[in-house]
CSV table of C-alpha atoms and ligand atoms in Angstrom, one decimal:
chain,number,residue,atom,x,y,z
P,26,MET,CA,20.6,-40.6,-2.5
P,27,LYS,CA,21.2,-37.3,-4.1
P,28,TYR,CA,20.2,-34.0,-2.8
P,29,LYS,CA,20.8,-30.4,-3.9
P,30,MET,CA,20.5,-27.2,-2.3
P,31,GLU,CA,21.0,-23.7,-3.6
P,32,LEU,CA,20.6,-20.4,-1.7
P,33,SER,CA,21.2,-16.9,-3.1
P,34,ASP,CA,21.5,-13.3,-1.8
P,35,LEU,CA,22.5,-14.2,1.7
P,36,GLU,CA,24.6,-11.7,3.5
P,37,CYS,CA,28.2,-12.1,3.0
P,38,PRO,CA,30.3,-12.4,6.1
P,39,VAL,CA,33.2,-10.7,4.7
P,40,CYS,CA,31.7,-7.6,2.9
P,41,GLY,CA,28.4,-7.5,4.2
P,42,GLU,CA,26.5,-7.3,0.8
P,43,LYS,CA,23.5,-9.5,0.1
P,44,ALA,CA,25.3,-11.3,-2.6
P,45,LEU,CA,26.3,-14.6,-1.2
P,46,MET,CA,25.5,-17.8,-3.1
P,47,VAL,CA,25.6,-21.3,-1.3
P,48,HIS,CA,25.3,-24.5,-3.1
P,49,GLY,CA,24.9,-27.8,-1.2
P,50,ARG,CA,25.1,-31.2,-2.5
P,51,VAL,CA,25.0,-34.7,-0.9
P,52,ASP,CA,26.9,-37.3,-2.6
P,53,GLU,CA,27.4,-41.1,-1.9
P,54,ILE,CA,31.0,-42.0,-1.9
P,55,PRO,CA,31.5,-45.7,-2.5
P,56,HIS,CA,33.3,-47.5,0.6
P,57,PHE,CA,32.9,-44.3,2.7
P,58,GLY,CA,29.4,-43.1,2.8
P,59,ARG,CA,27.4,-39.9,2.2
P,60,VAL,CA,29.1,-36.5,2.4
P,61,LEU,CA,27.7,-33.1,2.2
P,62,GLU,CA,29.7,-30.7,0.0
P,63,GLN,CA,29.2,-27.0,0.3
P,64,PHE,CA,30.4,-24.2,-1.8
P,65,ILE,CA,30.1,-20.6,-1.0
P,66,HIS,CA,30.6,-17.6,-3.3
P,67,CYS,CA,30.2,-14.0,-2.9
P,68,LYS,CA,29.3,-12.1,-6.2
P,69,ALA,CA,30.3,-8.8,-4.5
P,70,CYS,CA,33.8,-9.4,-3.1
P,71,GLY,CA,34.7,-12.7,-4.6
P,72,TYR,CA,34.9,-14.6,-1.1
P,73,ARG,CA,35.0,-18.3,-1.8
P,74,HIS,CA,34.8,-21.2,0.7
P,75,SER,CA,34.3,-24.9,0.2
P,76,ASP,CA,33.6,-27.3,2.9
P,77,VAL,CA,32.9,-30.9,3.0
P,78,MET,CA,31.0,-32.9,6.0
P,79,CYS,CA,30.8,-36.6,6.4
P,80,LEU,CA,27.2,-37.5,7.3
P,81,GLU,CA,28.0,-41.0,8.6
P,82,ASP,CA,29.2,-41.4,12.3
P,83,ARG,CA,32.7,-42.1,12.1
P,84,GLU,CA,35.7,-42.4,14.6
P,85,PRO,CA,39.0,-40.2,14.4
P,86,ALA,CA,41.2,-41.9,12.1
P,87,GLU,CA,44.4,-41.9,10.3
P,88,TYR,CA,44.9,-43.1,6.6
P,89,ARG,CA,48.0,-44.1,5.1
P,90,TYR,CA,48.2,-44.7,1.4
P,91,ARG,CA,51.3,-45.7,-0.7
P,92,VAL,CA,51.6,-43.8,-3.9
P,93,ASN,CA,53.9,-45.6,-6.4
P,94,SER,CA,51.9,-45.8,-9.9
P,95,PRO,CA,50.1,-43.6,-12.1
P,96,GLU,CA,46.7,-45.4,-11.1
P,97,ASP,CA,47.0,-43.9,-7.6
P,98,LEU,CA,46.1,-40.6,-9.1
P,99,ARG,CA,42.5,-41.7,-9.4
P,100,VAL,CA,42.2,-42.8,-5.8
P,101,ARG,CA,39.4,-40.8,-4.0
P,102,VAL,CA,40.3,-38.4,-1.2
P,103,VAL,CA,37.8,-36.7,1.2
P,104,ARG,CA,39.5,-33.9,2.8
P,105,SER,CA,37.4,-32.0,5.3
P,106,PRO,CA,38.5,-28.6,6.8
P,107,SER,CA,39.8,-30.7,9.9
P,108,GLY,CA,42.1,-32.9,7.8
P,109,PHE,CA,45.8,-33.0,8.4
P,110,VAL,CA,47.8,-34.1,5.3
P,111,GLU,CA,51.3,-35.4,5.6
P,112,ILE,CA,53.9,-36.8,3.2
P,113,PRO,CA,56.6,-38.0,5.6
P,114,GLU,CA,59.2,-38.8,2.9
P,115,LEU,CA,59.1,-35.2,1.8
P,116,GLY,CA,58.8,-33.5,5.1
P,117,ILE,CA,55.3,-32.1,4.1
P,118,GLU,CA,52.6,-31.2,6.6
P,119,VAL,CA,49.5,-29.4,5.7
P,120,LYS,CA,47.6,-28.2,8.7
P,121,PRO,CA,44.1,-27.0,8.5
P,122,GLY,CA,44.5,-23.2,8.3
P,123,PRO,CA,42.1,-20.4,9.0
P,124,ALA,CA,40.9,-20.7,5.4
P,125,ALA,CA,41.0,-24.5,5.1
P,126,GLN,CA,38.9,-25.7,2.3
P,127,GLY,CA,37.1,-29.0,2.4
P,128,PHE,CA,36.9,-31.2,-0.8
P,129,VAL,CA,36.1,-34.4,-2.4
P,130,SER,CA,38.8,-35.1,-5.0
P,131,ASN,CA,41.5,-37.7,-5.7
P,132,ILE,CA,45.0,-37.9,-5.0
P,133,GLU,CA,45.9,-36.0,-8.4
P,134,GLY,CA,43.9,-33.1,-7.1
P,135,LEU,CA,45.4,-33.3,-3.6
P,136,LEU,CA,49.1,-33.4,-5.0
P,137,ARG,CA,48.2,-30.6,-7.4
P,138,ARG,CA,47.2,-28.5,-4.4
P,139,ILE,CA,50.4,-29.4,-2.5
P,140,ARG,CA,52.4,-28.8,-5.7
P,141,GLU,CA,50.9,-25.3,-5.9
P,142,ARG,CA,51.9,-24.4,-2.3
P,143,VAL,CA,55.4,-25.7,-2.7
P,144,GLU,CA,55.8,-23.7,-6.0
P,145,THR,CA,54.5,-20.6,-4.4
P,146,ALA,CA,56.9,-21.1,-1.4
P,147,ALA,CA,59.9,-21.6,-3.9
P,148,LYS,CA,59.0,-18.5,-5.7
P,149,TRP,CA,59.2,-16.3,-2.6
P,150,ALA,CA,62.3,-18.2,-1.2
P,151,ASP,CA,65.4,-16.0,-1.1
P,152,LYS,CA,67.7,-18.8,-0.3
P,153,GLU,CA,69.1,-21.1,-3.1
P,154,GLU,CA,68.7,-24.1,-0.8
P,155,SER,CA,65.0,-23.6,-0.2
P,156,LYS,CA,64.5,-23.5,-3.9
P,157,LYS,CA,66.6,-26.6,-4.3
P,158,ARG,CA,64.7,-28.3,-1.6
P,159,ALA,CA,61.2,-27.4,-3.4
P,160,GLU,CA,62.6,-28.7,-6.7
P,161,GLU,CA,63.6,-32.1,-4.9
P,162,ILE,CA,60.0,-32.3,-3.4
P,163,LEU,CA,58.5,-31.7,-6.9
P,164,ARG,CA,60.8,-34.1,-8.5
P,165,ARG,CA,60.0,-37.0,-6.0
P,166,MET,CA,56.2,-36.4,-6.4
P,167,ASP,CA,56.5,-36.7,-10.1
P,168,ALA,CA,58.7,-39.9,-9.7
P,169,ALA,CA,56.2,-41.6,-7.3
P,170,VAL,CA,53.2,-41.0,-9.7
P,171,SER,CA,55.2,-42.3,-12.5
P,172,GLY,CA,56.1,-45.5,-10.6
P,173,GLU,CA,59.8,-44.8,-10.2
P,174,ASP,CA,59.6,-43.9,-6.4
P,175,GLU,CA,57.2,-44.1,-3.6
P,176,ILE,CA,55.7,-41.7,-1.2
P,177,THR,CA,53.1,-42.1,1.5
P,178,ILE,CA,50.1,-39.9,1.9
P,179,VAL,CA,48.9,-39.7,5.4
P,180,LEU,CA,45.5,-38.1,6.2
P,181,LYS,CA,44.5,-37.8,9.8
P,182,ASP,CA,41.0,-36.4,11.0
P,183,PRO,CA,40.3,-36.0,14.6
P,184,TYR,CA,36.6,-35.9,13.6
P,185,GLY,CA,36.7,-38.8,11.2
P,186,HIS,CA,35.5,-36.8,8.4
P,187,SER,CA,38.5,-37.2,6.0
P,188,ALA,CA,39.5,-40.4,4.3
P,189,ILE,CA,41.4,-42.1,1.5
P,190,VAL,CA,39.1,-44.3,-0.5
P,191,PRO,CA,40.7,-46.6,-3.1
P,192,GLU,CA,38.9,-49.3,-5.0
P,193,GLU,CA,41.5,-51.8,-3.9
P,194,ASP,CA,42.8,-51.4,-0.3
P,195,ASP,CA,46.2,-53.4,-0.6
P,196,LYS,CA,48.1,-50.2,-0.2
P,197,LEU,CA,46.0,-48.7,2.3
P,198,GLU,CA,46.4,-48.7,6.2
P,199,VAL,CA,43.6,-47.4,8.3
P,200,ARG,CA,43.9,-46.9,12.0
P,201,GLU,CA,41.7,-45.3,14.7
P,202,LEU,CA,43.3,-42.4,16.6
P,203,ASP,CA,43.2,-42.8,20.3
P,204,GLU,CA,41.5,-39.9,22.3
P,205,GLU,CA,44.9,-38.2,23.1
P,206,GLU,CA,45.9,-37.9,19.6
P,207,ALA,CA,42.5,-36.7,18.5
P,208,GLU,CA,42.5,-34.1,21.1
P,209,GLU,CA,46.0,-33.0,20.4
P,210,LEU,CA,45.0,-32.6,16.6
P,211,ARG,CA,41.9,-30.9,17.6
P,212,SER,CA,43.8,-28.2,19.6
P,213,ARG,CA,45.7,-27.4,16.4
P,214,ILE,CA,42.9,-26.6,14.1
P,215,PHE,CA,41.9,-23.1,13.4
P,216,ARG,CA,38.0,-22.2,13.5
P,217,PRO,CA,36.8,-21.7,10.0
P,218,LEU,CA,35.8,-18.1,9.1
P,219,VAL,CA,32.2,-19.1,8.6
P,220,PRO,CA,30.7,-21.7,10.8
P,221,SER,CA,28.5,-23.9,8.6
P,222,GLY,CA,24.8,-23.2,8.7
P,223,GLU,CA,25.2,-19.6,10.1
P,224,TYR,CA,25.6,-16.8,7.6
P,225,SER,CA,24.0,-13.9,9.7
P,226,ASN,CA,25.5,-11.8,12.6
W,301,LIG,ZN1,31.3,-10.5,0.0
């Protein structure tokens, strides 16, 4: 089932102009289910937001996927704004921030986003050891996707809206989060700037 929705000239929550465009799309992700992707863009101030919601009923879960070959780059990733991403080997943890974006992508896209953060952090770091650490992280990410090293991507979502969805699941571990773990994660999520479905004051 495919479904598309487009709305224009809504009031922007940031600048107040009636210049907000909303695109919605329902997609069927194999081995996962239907998701609603939403893209918001203000033509006046440039505000952008993207969101993804799982339309199936799912339990809070943790996905762990071992990345150790170039084929892993194509593995699908659904990351909702409530998804926590970790790469334990590299000491990386990406918490859902105030401007957390949801997206349907793949491991290549996920690693690209992490790479950009690491590069930005390295650029602004004044300590030589912080720059060295960033370089080491990028080097190990490259080594893993070329098959010379291995890293684990952990994706946890206390609402069950995020997932790693490979074609073959031999490198994937999925576990349901218990209520306590889910509650702890929920308490660490910032509320998004625009609650979905409400664009007026
Ligand atoms: Zn605006």
